[in-house]
PDB file of C-alpha atoms in Angstrom:
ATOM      1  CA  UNK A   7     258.991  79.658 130.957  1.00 89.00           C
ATOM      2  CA  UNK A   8     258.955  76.747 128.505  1.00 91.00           C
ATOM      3  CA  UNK A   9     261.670  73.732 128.495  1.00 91.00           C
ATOM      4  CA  UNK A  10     262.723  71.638 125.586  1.00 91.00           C
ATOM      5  CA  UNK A  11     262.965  68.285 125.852  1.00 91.00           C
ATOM      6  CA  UNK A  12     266.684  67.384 126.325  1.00 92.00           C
ATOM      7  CA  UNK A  13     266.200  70.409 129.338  1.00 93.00           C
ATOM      8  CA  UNK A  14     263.617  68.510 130.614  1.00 93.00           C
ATOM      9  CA  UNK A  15     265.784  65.614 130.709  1.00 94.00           C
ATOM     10  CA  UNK A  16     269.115  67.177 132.086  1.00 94.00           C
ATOM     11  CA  UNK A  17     266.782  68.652 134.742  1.00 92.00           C
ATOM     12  CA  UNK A  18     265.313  65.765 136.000  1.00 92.00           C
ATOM     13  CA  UNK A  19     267.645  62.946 135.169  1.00 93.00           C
ATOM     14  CA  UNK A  20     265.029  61.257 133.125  1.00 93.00           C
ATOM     15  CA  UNK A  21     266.194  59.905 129.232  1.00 95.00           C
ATOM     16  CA  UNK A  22     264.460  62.387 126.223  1.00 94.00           C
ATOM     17  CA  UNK A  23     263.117  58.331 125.618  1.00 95.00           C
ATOM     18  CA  UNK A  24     261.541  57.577 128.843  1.00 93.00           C
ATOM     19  CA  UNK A  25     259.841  61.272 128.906  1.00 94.00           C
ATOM     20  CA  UNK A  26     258.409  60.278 125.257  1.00 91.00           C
ATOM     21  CA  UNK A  27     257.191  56.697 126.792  1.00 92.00           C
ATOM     22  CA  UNK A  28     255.254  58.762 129.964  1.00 91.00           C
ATOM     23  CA  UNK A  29     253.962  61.459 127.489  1.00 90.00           C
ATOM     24  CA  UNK A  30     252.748  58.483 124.684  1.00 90.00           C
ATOM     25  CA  UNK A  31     251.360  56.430 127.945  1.00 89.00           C
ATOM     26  CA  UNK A  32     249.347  59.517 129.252  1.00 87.00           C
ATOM     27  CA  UNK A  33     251.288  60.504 132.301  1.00 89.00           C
ATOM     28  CA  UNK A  34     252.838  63.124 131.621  1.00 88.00           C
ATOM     29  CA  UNK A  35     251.192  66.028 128.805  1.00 80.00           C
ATOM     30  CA  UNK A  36     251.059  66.155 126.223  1.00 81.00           C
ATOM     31  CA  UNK A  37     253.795  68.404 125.909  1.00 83.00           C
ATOM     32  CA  UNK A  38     252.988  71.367 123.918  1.00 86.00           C
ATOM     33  CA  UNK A  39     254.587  71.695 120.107  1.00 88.00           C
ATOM     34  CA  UNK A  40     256.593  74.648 118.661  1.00 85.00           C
ATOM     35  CA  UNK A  41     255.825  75.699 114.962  1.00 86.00           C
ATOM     36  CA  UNK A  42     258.575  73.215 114.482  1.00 86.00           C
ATOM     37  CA  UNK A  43     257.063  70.219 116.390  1.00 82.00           C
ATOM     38  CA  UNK A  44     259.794  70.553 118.882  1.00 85.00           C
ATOM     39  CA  UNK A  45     258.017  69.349 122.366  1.00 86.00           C
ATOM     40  CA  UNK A  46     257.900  72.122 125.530  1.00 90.00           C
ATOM     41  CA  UNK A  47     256.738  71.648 128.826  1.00 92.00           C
ATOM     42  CA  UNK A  48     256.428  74.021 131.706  1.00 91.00           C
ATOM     43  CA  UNK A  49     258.191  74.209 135.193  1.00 92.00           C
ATOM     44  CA  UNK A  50     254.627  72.501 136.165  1.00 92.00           C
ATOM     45  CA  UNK A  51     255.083  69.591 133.665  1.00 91.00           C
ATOM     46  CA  UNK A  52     258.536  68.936 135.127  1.00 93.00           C
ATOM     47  CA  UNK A  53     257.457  68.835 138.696  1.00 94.00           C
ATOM     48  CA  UNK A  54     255.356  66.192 137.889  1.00 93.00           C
ATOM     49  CA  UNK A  55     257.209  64.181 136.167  1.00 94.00           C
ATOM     50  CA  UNK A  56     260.042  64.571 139.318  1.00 94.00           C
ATOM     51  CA  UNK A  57     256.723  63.395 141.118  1.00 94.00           C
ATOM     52  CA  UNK A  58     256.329  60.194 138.393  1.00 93.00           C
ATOM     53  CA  UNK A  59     259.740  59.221 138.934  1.00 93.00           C
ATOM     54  CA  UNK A  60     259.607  59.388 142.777  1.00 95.00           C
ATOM     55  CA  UNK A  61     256.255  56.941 142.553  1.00 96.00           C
ATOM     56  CA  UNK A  62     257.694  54.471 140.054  1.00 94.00           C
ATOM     57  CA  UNK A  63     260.715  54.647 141.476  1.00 94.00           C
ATOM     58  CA  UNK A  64     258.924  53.019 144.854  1.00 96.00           C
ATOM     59  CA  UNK A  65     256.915  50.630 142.367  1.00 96.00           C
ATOM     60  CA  UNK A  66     254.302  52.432 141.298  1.00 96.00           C
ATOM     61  CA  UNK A  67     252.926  50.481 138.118  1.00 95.00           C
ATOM     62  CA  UNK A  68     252.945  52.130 134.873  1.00 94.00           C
ATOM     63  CA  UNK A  69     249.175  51.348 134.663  1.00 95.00           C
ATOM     64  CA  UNK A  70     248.454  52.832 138.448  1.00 96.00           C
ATOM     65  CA  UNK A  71     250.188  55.879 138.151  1.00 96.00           C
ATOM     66  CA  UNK A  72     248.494  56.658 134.809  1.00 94.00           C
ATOM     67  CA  UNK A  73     245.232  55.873 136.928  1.00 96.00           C
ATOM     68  CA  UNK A  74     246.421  58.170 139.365  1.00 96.00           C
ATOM     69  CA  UNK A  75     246.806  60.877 136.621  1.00 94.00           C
ATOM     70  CA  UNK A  76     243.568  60.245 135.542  1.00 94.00           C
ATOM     71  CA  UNK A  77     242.348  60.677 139.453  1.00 96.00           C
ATOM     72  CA  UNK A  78     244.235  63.811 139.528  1.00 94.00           C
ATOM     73  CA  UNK A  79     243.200  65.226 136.008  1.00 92.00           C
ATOM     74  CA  UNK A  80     239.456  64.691 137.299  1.00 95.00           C
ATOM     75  CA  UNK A  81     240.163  67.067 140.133  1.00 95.00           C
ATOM     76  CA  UNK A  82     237.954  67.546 143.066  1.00 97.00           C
ATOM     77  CA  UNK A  83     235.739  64.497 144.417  1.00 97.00           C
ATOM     78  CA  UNK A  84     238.370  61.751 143.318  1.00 97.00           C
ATOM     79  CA  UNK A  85     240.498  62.158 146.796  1.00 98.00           C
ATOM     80  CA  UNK A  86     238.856  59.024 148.253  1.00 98.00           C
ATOM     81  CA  UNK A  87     240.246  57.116 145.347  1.00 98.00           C
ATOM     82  CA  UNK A  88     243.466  58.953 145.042  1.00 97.00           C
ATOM     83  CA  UNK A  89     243.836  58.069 148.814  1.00 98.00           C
ATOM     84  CA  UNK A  90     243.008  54.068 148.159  1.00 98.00           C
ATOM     85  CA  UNK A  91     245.360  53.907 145.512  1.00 98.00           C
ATOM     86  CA  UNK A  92     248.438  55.348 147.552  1.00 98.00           C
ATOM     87  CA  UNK A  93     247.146  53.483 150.772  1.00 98.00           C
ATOM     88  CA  UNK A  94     247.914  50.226 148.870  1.00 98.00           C
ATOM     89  CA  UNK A  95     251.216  51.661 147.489  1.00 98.00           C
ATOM     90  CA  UNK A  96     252.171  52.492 151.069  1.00 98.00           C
ATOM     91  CA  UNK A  97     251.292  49.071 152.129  1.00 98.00           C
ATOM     92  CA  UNK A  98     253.572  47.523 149.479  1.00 98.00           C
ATOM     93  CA  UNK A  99     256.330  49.876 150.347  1.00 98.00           C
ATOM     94  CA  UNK A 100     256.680  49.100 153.968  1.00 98.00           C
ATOM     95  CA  UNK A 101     256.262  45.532 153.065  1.00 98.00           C
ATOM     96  CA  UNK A 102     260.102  45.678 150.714  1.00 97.00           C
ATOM     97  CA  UNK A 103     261.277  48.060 152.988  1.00 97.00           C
ATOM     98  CA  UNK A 104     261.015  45.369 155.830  1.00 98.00           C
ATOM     99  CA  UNK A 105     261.675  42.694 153.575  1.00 98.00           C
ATOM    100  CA  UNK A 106     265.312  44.660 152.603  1.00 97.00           C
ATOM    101  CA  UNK A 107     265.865  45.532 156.711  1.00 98.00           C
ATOM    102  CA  UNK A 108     266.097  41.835 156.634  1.00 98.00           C
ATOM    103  CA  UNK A 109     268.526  41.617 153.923  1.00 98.00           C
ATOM    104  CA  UNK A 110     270.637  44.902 154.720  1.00 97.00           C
ATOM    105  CA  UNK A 111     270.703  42.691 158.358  1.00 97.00           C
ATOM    106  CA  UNK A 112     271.907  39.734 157.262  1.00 97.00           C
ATOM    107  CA  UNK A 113     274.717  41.588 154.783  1.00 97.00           C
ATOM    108  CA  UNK A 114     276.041  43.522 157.610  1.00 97.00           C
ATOM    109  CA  UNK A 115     276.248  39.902 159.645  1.00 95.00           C
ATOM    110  CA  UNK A 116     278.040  38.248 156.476  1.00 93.00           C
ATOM    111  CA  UNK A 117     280.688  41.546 156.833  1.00 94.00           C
ATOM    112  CA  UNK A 118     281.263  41.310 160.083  1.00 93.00           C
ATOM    113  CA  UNK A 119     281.770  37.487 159.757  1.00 91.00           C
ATOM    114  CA  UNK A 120     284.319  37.544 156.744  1.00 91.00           C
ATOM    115  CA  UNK A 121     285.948  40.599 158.702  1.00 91.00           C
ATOM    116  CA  UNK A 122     286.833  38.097 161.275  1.00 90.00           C
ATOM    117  CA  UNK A 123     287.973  35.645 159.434  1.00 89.00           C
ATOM    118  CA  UNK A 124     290.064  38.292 157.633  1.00 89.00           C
ATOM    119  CA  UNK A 125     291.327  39.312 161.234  1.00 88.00           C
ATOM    120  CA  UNK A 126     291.918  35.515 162.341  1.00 84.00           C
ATOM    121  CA  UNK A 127     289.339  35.862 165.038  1.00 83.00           C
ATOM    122  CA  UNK A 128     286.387  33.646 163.642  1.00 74.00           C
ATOM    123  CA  UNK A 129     286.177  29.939 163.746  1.00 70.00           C
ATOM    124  CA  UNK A 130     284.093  29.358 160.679  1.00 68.00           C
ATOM    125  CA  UNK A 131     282.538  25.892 160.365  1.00 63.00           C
ATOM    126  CA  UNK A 132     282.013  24.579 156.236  1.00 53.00           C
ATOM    127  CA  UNK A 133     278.498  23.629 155.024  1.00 56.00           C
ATOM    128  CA  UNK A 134     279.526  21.315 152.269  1.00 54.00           C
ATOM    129  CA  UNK A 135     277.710  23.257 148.877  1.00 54.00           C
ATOM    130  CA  UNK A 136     277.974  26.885 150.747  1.00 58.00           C
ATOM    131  CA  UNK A 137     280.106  29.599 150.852  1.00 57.00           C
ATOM    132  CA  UNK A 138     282.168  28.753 154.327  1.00 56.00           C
ATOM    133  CA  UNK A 139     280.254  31.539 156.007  1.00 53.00           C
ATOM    134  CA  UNK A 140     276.365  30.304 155.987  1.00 57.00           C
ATOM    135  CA  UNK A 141     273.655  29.743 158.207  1.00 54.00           C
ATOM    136  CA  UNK A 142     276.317  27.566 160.481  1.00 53.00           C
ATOM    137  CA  UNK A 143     278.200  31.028 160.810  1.00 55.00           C
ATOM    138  CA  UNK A 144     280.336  30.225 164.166  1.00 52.00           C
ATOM    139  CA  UNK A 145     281.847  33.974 165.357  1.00 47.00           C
ATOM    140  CA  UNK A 146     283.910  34.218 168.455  1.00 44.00           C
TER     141      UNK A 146
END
């Protein structure tokens, strides 16, 4: 079965511009053309663009994923590389994903600590240029 463009788009979420920008950069097609010109892709296309969208979604440069489409176009004997170039994604990954722990941390502290205040139970000291509620925090 063959999709049209603004399918491909209502399936996946993905703008008819954005699938034109993958398809133009190499990562995605190229789409095949009805007599008309109009652009089709297959259930296979879209599954791989839901794949593109995961990676860049996580960070995935433009330029590394189409390197990893060229790496998977190539087929067999490219794993090694394939496997170096989502080792280093991982890597970056689990670095923001610790650095935003951090933050989702200290935003759940800054809650709690203006829920007191709302509540009358916090004694919170002022840091002249802050918000009331910085690193001086003072929760009973």
């Amino acid at each position: 079965m063959r999709y049209g463009i603004g399918e491909v788009a209502a399936r996946t979420g993905v703008s008819v511009h954005a699938i034109r920008f993958y398809e133009r950069e190499g990562i995605i097609g190229p789409a095949e053309r009805l007599p008309g010109g109009n652009r089709t892709y297959s259930a296979e296309d879209i599954d791989w663009l839901d794949h593109c969208v995961v990676l860049r979604g996580s960070g995935l440069s433009v330029k590394e994923l189409c390197r990893y489409r060229e790496l998977v176009r190539r087929g067999d004997g490219t794993e090694s590389e394939r496997i170096a170039l989502l080792a280093e994604h991982a890597r970056r990954i689990e670095h923001r994903q610790r650095l935003l722990d951090q933050a989702l941390q200290l935003v759940r502290h800054k809650i709690a600590v203006y829920e007191d205040v709302l509540e009358g139970t916090a004694n919170i000291r002022c840091i002249p240029g802050g918000d009331g509620a910085g690193a001086g925090d003072r929760r009973r």
